[in-house]
Structures are given as C-alpha cells and as structure tokens.
Coordinates of C-alpha atoms in Angstrom, one line a residue:
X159 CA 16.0 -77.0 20.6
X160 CA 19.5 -78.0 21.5
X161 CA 19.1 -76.4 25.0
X162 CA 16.1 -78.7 26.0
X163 CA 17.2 -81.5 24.8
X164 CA 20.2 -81.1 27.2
X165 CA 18.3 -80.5 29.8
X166 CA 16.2 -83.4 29.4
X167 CA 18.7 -85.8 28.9
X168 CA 20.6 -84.8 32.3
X169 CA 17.2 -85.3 34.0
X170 CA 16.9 -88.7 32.7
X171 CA 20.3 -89.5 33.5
X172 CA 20.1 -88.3 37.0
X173 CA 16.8 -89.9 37.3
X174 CA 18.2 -93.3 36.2
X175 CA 21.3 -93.1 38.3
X176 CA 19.6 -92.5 41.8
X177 CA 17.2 -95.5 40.6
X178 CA 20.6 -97.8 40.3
X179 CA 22.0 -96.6 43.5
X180 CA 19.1 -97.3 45.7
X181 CA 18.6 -100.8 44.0
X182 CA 21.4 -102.1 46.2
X183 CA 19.6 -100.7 49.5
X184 CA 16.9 -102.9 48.9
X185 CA 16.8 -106.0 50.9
X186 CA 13.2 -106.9 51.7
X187 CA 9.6 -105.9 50.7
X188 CA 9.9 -103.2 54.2
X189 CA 12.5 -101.6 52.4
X190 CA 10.6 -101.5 48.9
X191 CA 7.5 -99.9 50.0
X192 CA 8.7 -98.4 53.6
X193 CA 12.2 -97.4 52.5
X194 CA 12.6 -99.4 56.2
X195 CA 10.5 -96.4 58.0
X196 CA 13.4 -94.8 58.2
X197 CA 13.1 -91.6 55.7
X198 CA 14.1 -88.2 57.1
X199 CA 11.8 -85.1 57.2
X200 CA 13.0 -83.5 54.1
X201 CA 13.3 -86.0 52.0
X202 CA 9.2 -87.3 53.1
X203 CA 8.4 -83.5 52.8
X204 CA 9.5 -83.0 49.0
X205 CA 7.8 -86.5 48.7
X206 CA 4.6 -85.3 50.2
X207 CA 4.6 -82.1 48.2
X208 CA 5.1 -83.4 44.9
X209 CA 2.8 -86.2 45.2
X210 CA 0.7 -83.6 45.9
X211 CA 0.9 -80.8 42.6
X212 CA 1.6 -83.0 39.5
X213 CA 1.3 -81.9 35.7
X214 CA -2.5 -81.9 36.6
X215 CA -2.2 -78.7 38.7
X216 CA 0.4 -76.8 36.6
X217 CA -1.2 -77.6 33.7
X218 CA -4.9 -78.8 33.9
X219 CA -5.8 -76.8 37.6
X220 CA -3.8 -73.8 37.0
X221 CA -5.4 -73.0 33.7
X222 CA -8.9 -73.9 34.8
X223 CA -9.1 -72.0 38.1
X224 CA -6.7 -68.9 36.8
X225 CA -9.5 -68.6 33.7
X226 CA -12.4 -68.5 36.2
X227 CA -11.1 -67.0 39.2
X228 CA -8.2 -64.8 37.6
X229 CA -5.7 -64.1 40.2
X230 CA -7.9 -65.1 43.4
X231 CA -7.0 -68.9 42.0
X232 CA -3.2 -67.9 44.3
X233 CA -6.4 -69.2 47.4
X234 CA -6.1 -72.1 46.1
X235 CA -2.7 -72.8 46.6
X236 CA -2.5 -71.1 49.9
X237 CA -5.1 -73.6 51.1
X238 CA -3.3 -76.4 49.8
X239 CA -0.4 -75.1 52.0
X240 CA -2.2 -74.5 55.0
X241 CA -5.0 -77.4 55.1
X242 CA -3.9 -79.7 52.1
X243 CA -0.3 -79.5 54.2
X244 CA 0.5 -78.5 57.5
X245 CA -2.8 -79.6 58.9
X246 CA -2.6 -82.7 57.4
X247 CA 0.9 -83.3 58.6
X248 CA -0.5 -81.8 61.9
X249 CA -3.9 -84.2 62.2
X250 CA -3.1 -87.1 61.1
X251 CA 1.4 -87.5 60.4
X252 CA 2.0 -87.9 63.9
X253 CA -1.3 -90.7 64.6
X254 CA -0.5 -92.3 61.1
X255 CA 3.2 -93.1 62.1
X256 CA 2.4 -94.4 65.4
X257 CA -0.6 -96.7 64.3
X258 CA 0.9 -98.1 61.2
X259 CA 3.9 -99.2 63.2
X260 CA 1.8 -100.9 65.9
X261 CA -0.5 -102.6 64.3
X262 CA 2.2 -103.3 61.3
X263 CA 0.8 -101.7 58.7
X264 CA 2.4 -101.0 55.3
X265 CA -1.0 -99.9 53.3
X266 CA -4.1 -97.9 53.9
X267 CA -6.4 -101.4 53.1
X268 CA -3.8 -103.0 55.9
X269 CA -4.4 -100.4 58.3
X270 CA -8.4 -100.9 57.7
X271 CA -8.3 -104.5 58.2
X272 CA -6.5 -104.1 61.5
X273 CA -8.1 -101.7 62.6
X274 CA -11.6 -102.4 62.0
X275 CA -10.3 -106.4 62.4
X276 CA -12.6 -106.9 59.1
X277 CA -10.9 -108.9 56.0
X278 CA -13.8 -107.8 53.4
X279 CA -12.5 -104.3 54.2
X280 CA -8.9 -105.1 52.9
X281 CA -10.1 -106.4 49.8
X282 CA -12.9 -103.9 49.2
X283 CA -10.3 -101.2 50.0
X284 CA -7.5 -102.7 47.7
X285 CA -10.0 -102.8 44.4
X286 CA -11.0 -99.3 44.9
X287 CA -7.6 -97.7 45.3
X288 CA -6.1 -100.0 41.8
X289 CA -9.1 -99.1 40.2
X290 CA -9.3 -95.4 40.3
X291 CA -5.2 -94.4 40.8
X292 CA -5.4 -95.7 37.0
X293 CA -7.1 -92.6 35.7
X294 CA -5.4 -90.5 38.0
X295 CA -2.3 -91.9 36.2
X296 CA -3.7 -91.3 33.2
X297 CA -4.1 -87.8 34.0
X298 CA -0.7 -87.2 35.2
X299 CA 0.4 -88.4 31.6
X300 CA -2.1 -86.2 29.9
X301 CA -0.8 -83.0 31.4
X302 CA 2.9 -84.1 30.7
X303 CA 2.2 -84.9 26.3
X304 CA 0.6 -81.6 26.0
X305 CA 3.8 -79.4 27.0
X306 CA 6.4 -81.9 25.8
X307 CA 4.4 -81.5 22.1
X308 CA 4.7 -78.1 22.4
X309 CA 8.3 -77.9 23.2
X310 CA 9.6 -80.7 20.9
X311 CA 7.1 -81.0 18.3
X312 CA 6.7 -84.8 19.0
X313 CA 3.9 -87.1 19.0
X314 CA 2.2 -86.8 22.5
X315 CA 2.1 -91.2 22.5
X316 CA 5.6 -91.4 22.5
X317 CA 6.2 -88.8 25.4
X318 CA 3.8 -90.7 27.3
X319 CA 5.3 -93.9 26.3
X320 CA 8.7 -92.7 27.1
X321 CA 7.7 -91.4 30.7
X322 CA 6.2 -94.4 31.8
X323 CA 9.1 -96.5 30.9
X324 CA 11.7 -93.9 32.5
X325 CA 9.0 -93.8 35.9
X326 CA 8.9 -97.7 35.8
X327 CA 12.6 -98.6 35.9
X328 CA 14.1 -96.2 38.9
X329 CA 10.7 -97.5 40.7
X330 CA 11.2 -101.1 39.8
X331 CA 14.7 -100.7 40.6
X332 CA 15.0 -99.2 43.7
X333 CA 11.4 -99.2 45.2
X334 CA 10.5 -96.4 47.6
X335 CA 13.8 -95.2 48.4
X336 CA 14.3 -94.1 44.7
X337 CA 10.8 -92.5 44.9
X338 CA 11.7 -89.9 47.5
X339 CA 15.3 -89.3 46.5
X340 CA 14.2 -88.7 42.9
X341 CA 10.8 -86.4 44.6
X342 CA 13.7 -84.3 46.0
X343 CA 15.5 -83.6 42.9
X344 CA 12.3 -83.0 41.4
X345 CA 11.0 -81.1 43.8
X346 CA 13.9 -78.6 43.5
X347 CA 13.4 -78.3 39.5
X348 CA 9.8 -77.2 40.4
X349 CA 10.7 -75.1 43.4
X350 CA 13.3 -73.3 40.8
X351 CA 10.8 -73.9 37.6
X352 CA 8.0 -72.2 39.2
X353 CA 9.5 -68.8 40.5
X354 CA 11.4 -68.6 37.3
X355 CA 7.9 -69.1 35.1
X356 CA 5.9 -66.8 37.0
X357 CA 8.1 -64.3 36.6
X358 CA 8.6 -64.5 32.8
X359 CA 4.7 -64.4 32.4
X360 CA 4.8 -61.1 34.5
X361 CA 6.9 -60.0 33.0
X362 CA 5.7 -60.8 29.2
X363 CA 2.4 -59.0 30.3
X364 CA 4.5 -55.7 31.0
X365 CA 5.5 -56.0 34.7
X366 CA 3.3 -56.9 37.6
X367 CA 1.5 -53.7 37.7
X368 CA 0.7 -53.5 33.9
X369 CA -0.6 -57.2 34.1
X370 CA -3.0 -56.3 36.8
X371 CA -4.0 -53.2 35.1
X372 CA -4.6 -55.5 31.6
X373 CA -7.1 -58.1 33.8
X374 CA -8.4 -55.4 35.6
X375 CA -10.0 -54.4 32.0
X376 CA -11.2 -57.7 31.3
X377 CA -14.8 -58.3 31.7
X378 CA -16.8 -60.9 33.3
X379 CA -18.7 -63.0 30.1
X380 CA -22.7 -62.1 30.5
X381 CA -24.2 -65.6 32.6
X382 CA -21.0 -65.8 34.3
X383 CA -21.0 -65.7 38.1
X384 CA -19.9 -62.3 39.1
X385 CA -21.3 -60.6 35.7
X386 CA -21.0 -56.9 36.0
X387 CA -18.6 -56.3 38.6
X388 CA -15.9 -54.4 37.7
X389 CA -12.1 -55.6 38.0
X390 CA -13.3 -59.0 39.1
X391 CA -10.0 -60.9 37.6
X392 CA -7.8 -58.9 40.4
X393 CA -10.5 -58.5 43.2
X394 CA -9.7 -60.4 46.7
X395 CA -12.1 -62.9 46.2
X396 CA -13.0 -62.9 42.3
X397 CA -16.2 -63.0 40.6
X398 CA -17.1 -66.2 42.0
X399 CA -16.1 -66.3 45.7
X400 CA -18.4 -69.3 46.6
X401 CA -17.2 -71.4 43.9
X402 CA -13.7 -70.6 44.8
X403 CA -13.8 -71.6 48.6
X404 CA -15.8 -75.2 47.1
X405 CA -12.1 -75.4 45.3
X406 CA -10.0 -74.6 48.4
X407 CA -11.6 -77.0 50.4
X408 CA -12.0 -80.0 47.9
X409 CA -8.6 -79.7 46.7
X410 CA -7.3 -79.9 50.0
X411 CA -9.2 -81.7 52.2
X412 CA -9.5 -84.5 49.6
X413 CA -6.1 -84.9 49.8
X414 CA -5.9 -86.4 53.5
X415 CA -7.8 -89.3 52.0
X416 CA -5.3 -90.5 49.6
X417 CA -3.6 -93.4 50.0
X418 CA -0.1 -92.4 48.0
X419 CA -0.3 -89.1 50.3
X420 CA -0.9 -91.1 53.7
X421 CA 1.3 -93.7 52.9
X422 CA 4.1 -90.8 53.2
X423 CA 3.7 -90.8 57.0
X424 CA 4.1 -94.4 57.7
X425 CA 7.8 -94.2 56.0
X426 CA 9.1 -91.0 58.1
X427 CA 11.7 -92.0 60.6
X428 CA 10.8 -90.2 63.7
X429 CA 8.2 -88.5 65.8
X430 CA 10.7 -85.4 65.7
X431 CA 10.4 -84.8 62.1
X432 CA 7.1 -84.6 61.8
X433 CA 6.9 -81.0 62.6
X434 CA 9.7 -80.2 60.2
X435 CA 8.6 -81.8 57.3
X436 CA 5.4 -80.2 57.7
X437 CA 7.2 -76.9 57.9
X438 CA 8.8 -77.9 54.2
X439 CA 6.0 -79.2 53.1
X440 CA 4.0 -76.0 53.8
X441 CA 7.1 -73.9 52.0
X442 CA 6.9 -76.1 49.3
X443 CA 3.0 -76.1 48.4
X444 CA 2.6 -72.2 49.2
X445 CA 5.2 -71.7 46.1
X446 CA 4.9 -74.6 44.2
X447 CA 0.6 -74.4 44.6
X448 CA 0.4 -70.6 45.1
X449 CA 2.7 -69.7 42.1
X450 CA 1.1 -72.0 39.7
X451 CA -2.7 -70.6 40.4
X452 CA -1.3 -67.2 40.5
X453 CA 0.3 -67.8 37.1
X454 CA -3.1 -69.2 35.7
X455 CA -5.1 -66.4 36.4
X456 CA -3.4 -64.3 33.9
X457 CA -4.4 -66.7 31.5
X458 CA -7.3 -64.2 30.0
X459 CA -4.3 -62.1 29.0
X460 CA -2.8 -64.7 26.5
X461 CA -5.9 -66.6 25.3
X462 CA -9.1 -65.6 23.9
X463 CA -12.1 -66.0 25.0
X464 CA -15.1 -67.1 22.6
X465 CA -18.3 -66.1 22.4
X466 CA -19.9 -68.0 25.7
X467 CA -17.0 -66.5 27.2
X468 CA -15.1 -69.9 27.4
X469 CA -11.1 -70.0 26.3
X470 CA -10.9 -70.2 22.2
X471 CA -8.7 -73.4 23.5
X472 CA -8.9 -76.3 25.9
X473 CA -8.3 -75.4 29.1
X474 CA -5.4 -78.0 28.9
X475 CA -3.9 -75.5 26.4
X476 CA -4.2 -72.3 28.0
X477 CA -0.7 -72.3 30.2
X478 CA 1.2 -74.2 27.5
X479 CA -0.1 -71.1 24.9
X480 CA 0.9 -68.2 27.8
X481 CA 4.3 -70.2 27.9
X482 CA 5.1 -70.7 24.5
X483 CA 4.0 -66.4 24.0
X484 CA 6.6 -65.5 27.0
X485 CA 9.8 -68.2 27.2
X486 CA 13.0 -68.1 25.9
X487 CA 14.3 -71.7 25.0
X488 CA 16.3 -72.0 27.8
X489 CA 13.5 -71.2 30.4
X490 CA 10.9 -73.8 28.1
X491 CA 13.7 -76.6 28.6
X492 CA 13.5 -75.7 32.4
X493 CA 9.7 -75.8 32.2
X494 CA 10.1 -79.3 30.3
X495 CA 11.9 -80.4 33.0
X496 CA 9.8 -79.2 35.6
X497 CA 6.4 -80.8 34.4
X498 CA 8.5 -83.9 34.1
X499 CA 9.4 -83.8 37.5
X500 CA 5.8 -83.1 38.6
X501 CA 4.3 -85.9 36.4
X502 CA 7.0 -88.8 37.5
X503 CA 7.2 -87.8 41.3
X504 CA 3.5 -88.0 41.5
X505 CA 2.9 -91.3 39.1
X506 CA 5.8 -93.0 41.0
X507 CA 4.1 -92.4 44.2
X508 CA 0.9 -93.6 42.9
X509 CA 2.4 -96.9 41.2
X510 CA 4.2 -97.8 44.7
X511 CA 1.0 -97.3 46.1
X512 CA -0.8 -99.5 43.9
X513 CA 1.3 -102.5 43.4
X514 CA 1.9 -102.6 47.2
X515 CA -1.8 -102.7 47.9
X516 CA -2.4 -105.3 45.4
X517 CA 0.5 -107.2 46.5
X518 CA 0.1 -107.2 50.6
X519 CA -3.7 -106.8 50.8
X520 CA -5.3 -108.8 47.4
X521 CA -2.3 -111.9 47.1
X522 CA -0.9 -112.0 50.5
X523 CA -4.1 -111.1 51.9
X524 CA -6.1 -113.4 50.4
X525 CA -5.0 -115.8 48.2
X526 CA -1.6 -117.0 49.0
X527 CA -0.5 -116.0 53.1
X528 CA 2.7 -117.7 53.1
X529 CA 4.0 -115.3 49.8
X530 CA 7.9 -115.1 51.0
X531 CA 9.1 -111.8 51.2
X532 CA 11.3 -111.9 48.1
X533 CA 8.8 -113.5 46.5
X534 CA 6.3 -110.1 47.4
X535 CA 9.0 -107.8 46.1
X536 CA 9.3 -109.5 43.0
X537 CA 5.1 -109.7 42.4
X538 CA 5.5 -106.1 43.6
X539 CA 7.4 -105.0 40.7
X540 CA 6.0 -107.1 38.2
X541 CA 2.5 -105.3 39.6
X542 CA 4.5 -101.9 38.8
X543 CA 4.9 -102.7 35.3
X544 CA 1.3 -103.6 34.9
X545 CA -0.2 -100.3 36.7
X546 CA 2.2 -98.4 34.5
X547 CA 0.7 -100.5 31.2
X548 CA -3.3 -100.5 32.0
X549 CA -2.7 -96.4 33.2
X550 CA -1.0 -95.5 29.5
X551 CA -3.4 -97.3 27.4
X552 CA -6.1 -95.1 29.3
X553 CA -3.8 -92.0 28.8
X554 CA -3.5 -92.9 24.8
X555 CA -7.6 -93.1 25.0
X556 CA -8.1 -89.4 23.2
X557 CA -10.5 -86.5 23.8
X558 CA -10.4 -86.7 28.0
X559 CA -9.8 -84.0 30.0
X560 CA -7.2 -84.2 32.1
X561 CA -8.7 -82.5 35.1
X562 CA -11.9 -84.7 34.6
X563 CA -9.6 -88.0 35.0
X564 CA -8.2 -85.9 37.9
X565 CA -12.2 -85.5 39.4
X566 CA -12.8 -88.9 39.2
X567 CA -10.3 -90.7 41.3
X568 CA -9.8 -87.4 43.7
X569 CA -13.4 -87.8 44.3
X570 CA -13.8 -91.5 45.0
X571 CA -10.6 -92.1 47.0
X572 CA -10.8 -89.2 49.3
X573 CA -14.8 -89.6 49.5
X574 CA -14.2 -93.4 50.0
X575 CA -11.3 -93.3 52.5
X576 CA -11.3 -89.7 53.9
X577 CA -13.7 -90.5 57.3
X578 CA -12.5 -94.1 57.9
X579 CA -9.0 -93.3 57.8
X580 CA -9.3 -90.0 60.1
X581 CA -12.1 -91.2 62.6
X582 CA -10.1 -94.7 62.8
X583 CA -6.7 -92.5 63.8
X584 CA -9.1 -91.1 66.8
X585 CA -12.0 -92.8 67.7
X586 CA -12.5 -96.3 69.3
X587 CA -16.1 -96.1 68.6
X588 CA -16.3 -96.4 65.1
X589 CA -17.9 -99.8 63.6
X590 CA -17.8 -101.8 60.5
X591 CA -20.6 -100.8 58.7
X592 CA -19.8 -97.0 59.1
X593 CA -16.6 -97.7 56.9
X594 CA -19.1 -99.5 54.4
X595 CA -21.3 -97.0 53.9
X596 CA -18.8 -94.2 53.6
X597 CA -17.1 -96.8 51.0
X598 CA -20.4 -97.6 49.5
X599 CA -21.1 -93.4 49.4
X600 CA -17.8 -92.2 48.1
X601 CA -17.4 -94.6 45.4
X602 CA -21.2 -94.2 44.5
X603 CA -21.8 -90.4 44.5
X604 CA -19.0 -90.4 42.0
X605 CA -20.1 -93.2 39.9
X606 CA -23.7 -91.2 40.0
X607 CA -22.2 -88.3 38.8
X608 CA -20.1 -89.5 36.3
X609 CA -23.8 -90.9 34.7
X610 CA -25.5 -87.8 35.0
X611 CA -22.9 -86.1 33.1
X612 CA -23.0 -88.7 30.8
X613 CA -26.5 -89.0 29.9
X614 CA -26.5 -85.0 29.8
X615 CA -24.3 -84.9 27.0

C-alpha cells in the first residue's frame, strides 16, 4: 500500500507543480487556449495521443473488445495508429493549422461560423459540443474509480471527486500550456505503464506461448458470432471479423471529428512539425492502443464467462480482475498512476475545449462582443470549474456503463462535426444547409438510438 501511495503523491505533486509554472506564461486568452500557437511537435503529439486513449480504452474498450475479439482486438489499436493518427495528422493537421490561423480561429464552432460565414452555426455548434463532452467526462471518471477502488480500497466518489479537483486547478492555473506539458509526463507513465502491464499479464498466463495455447482452448459461447470455429480467440481476424473492422473504423475515424482532438492542430507551432508529431503520435497509439487491446483479449483467461457466454463481471471489471490476479504492488501503483494519467490528460483536454467554446462562441459570440480579453480568461476558468461540476455529478449517477457514456458523445460529435469540418478544410462548394443536416443527422441518429435502446429494455 505504502508503494502506491508514493507513487500517487509524486504524480500529484508533479502535476500541481507544472500547473504553477505555466500560470505565469499566461498573459492573454491566445495563450490560455492556444498556448500562443506556438507548441512544438512532441509536446502536441503526446497531447494528441492521450486525448485520444483515456481510462475509457484501458479500462472500458480493452476489456470489451479483448472479451469478444480475444487477441484480434491488438486491430484495433493498430488502426487507431494508422487512421485514428497519422492520417489524421496527414488529412487534416497541416489544413487545420493554416485555416484556423487565417481566418482567426481558436474553436471548431469559430472555424464554422467563418467558414460557412453563418452565426446560427456557432451557437448550434457550441451547445452540442458542452452538451455531450459532459458524459464523455463522465466516462473518463468512471474508468478511473473502478481501478483506484481496487488498488486503495476507497470509495469510488471520492476518487472521482479528488480527480476532478486535481484536473481543475493545473487547468485553471495554467490553461493550455499546463495541458500539454502535463499530457507529456503522462504520456510517458502510459508509454512505460503499458509495456510493463502487458507483460506481467503474459507472463501471469505462463509466457506468451502458454497464454496463446490457454485461449486457443477457449470456445466460442453457442449464438455467438464465429460459434464453432476452432482457436478463434488467437485466429487473425477472430470469430467476429466483420464486427471487428465496424470497431476499427468507428474508433478511428470518429476521432477526426472531435473538437478536443482538432483543436490540437491549431496550437502546433509550425508547418515543419507536423510530420513529426504525427510520427510520435503514430508511435504512441500503436503501443499505447495496440498494447491495451492486446492485453484485453486475454481477458477469457482471468474471468469467467456465465452461461450466455457473457463475463461473470462487468466488462468494466474484467482488466481491473486480470490485474489485481497478476501485479505485484509496485507494478499496481504504476498502473494507478497510469490510468490517472490517461483519465486527467484526456478530461483536461476536454474541459479546455469546452469552456473555450462556451466562452468565445456562446458569450463573446453572442451575447456580450466587447468581453475584454482578461475578462474571457477569467469566464474561461470559472466555465472550467463548472464543466468539471455538471461532468462529476453525472459520473456519481450509478449503474452506467462507461463505454456507453463513451458511445454517446463519440457518436454525436464525430457524426455531427466529422463532414463539415473535413469537407470545409477542402472544398469551396459546400453550403449552409449541408452543415445542418449533417448536424441535424449526427446528433439525431444518436438521440434515436439512445431511445430504441431505451424503450427495449
């Protein structure tokens, strides 16, 4: 116990620190939510990537898509490296950073109004992204209580309680800046956490090869997609092949339309490091993505599977069970750290986003134009504080899955925002109404979908 508790405490520490240093780099509202456009390639690259893979993937994903794919889930992550990553940083970093600057642009609703010369647009754009990065807050904060219970035995409220005030103050503090020097350090911890995990659940299965011989046993529950086939854990393309390339491309396509992943390419300094940081970036996902979905397929080997072939726990619960069967203390403290660092680099992203967009394109924008820029950054921060509030009492709201909260804003950001933002970074011809119905379609296939399930049951 006394091991993780060290190691949390110098994470918080650290954390804190870099949030008091940067506070005295920030002179204007540019250099709250731009860092001044002026951030290098690694330091947007570790920003990008762990924006990207929060507590959600390492816990929620991993476990999910390990259980149903077994180790075919490792597609996954290499598509998050290669479309979720470098083509995004290929298609639209270089675009983005040239756009932005000329039409002055410091949010995605910004960038629609100017670009599309439409007001309504801004505003319609600024509800929907507040409205639905709350849940995926929320389920950045569920991922983080169910490992931090595990490890510490405490009450998953005050973990995500304690989280949210840690995330708020280096963010309030020291604005975007303090976001991507704190994604750095954490993206080391889960460059470092990850390699060292996989490896210990390997190794608690009896080596690699003795792992894949023990799935290669398991059989595919009767109803299940692929029922029959033999080895279809540790086949190429597992028992569901189709289902697994509807994964790959959702979870990384839908990333281009994110606003908190966009918005990294308006702060990177120079054309130049665009093709760097998407080099890093693509490092980082292939290990950090790959090694978690790899990991999750040998879930079957830790949990049990009940009698509809579903795990005998959550799927929540599956990696923290395979960790807490396989880790020493020491490595648990490092994997305490690590979700941490995945949870706060993605939900400080996510609260910049939000109190930036509510801030330039809902006030400024609308209701008050001549806001003074001191008078932004402080709305700004007070706007952080209230994201960070409305998102924990939603995380405290029991019995939600965390990959469903996940679903939900994934779904309607990137259905929402996806062909807008890309067909407005390269064609002239696209009108007004196209960007409403793609709004109107987004939003409203998820909201459809979400009632279906409901009324199901």
């Amino acid at each position: 116990m006394a091991v993780k508790i060290i190691f949390v405490a110098l994470f918080f520490a650290a954390t804190l620190l870099l949030g008091i240093l940067y506070q005295r780099k920030v002179r204007s509202m540019d250099d709250f939510v731009l860092g001044g456009r002026s951030v290098g390639p690694w330091l947007t690259a570790f920003s990008y990537g762990t924006s990207y893979f929060s507590a959600v993937v390492f816990i929620g994903y991993a476990g999910q898509f390990g259980w149903n794919f077994g180790i075919s889930a490792f597609w996954v992550g290499l598509a998050n490296a290669l479309l979720g990553s470098l083509a995004a940083w290929a298609v639209l970093g270089r675009r983005t950073r040239i756009m932005t600057q000329h039409l002055g642009a410091s949010t995605m609703p910004e960038f629609f109004s100017k670009r599309y010369r439409s007001r309504p647009l801004k505003l319609a754009a600024a509800l929907i992204i507040f409205i639905f990065l709350v849940p995926y807050s929320a389920s950045v904060y569920k991922g983080l209580s169910g490992i931090f219970s595990m490890a510490f035995g405490i009450d998953f409220k005050y973990c995500i309680i304690g989280m949210a005030v840690l995330t708020g103050i280096y963010v309030v503090l020291g604005g975007y800046m303090a976001t991507v020097a704190n994604n750095f350090v954490q993206g080391i911890v889960m460059l470092a956490g990850i390699v060292l995990v996989v490896a210990a659940v390997l190794n608690g299965g009896g080596g690699f090869t003795e792992a894949i011989k023990s799935l290669s046993a398991v059989e595919v529950p009767q109803g299940s997609a692929g029922e029959g086939m033999h080895g279809a854990y540790v086949s190429l393309f597992g028992p569901d092949p189709l289902g697994l390339l509807g994964v790959m491309l959702l979870t990384s396509l839908g990333s281009w339309g994110l606003p908190q992943m966009v918005h990294k390419f308006y702060t990177i300094d120079s054309e130049k490091s665009i093709g760097k940081g998407a080099v890093i970036s693509t490092v980082f996902a292939l290990v950090v993505a790959g090694g978690s979905y790899f990991m999750g397929g040998f879930g079957r080997l830790y949990v049990e599977a009940g009698a509809d072939g579903a795990p005998s726990v959550g799927y929540d619960e599956i990696v923290p069970q395979m960790l807490a069967n396989v880790l020493p203390d020491i490595l648990m403290g490092l994997v305490v750290v690590l979700v941490l660092s995945a949870s706060m680099s993605t939900l400080s992203s996510l609260v910049i986003s939000s109190a930036s967009t509510l801030t330039v394109d809902f006030i400024k924008g609308f209701l008050k134009p001549d806001l003074r820029d001191k008078q932004q950054m402080l709305l700004t921060r007070l706007f952080c504080v209230l994201f960070m509030l409305v998102s924990v009492l939603l995380a405290l709201y029991p019995g939600t899955l965390i990959t469903n909260l996940m679903a939900i804003s994934w779904g309607a950001l990137a259905g929402a925002f996806l062909a807008p933002f890309l067909y407005g970074l390269y064609w002239k011809k696209v009108t007004n109404a196209a960007v409403w119905i793609s709004f109107a379609a987004g939003i409203g296939f998820v909201l459809c979908n979400m009632i279906f399930q409901f009324m199901s049951g």
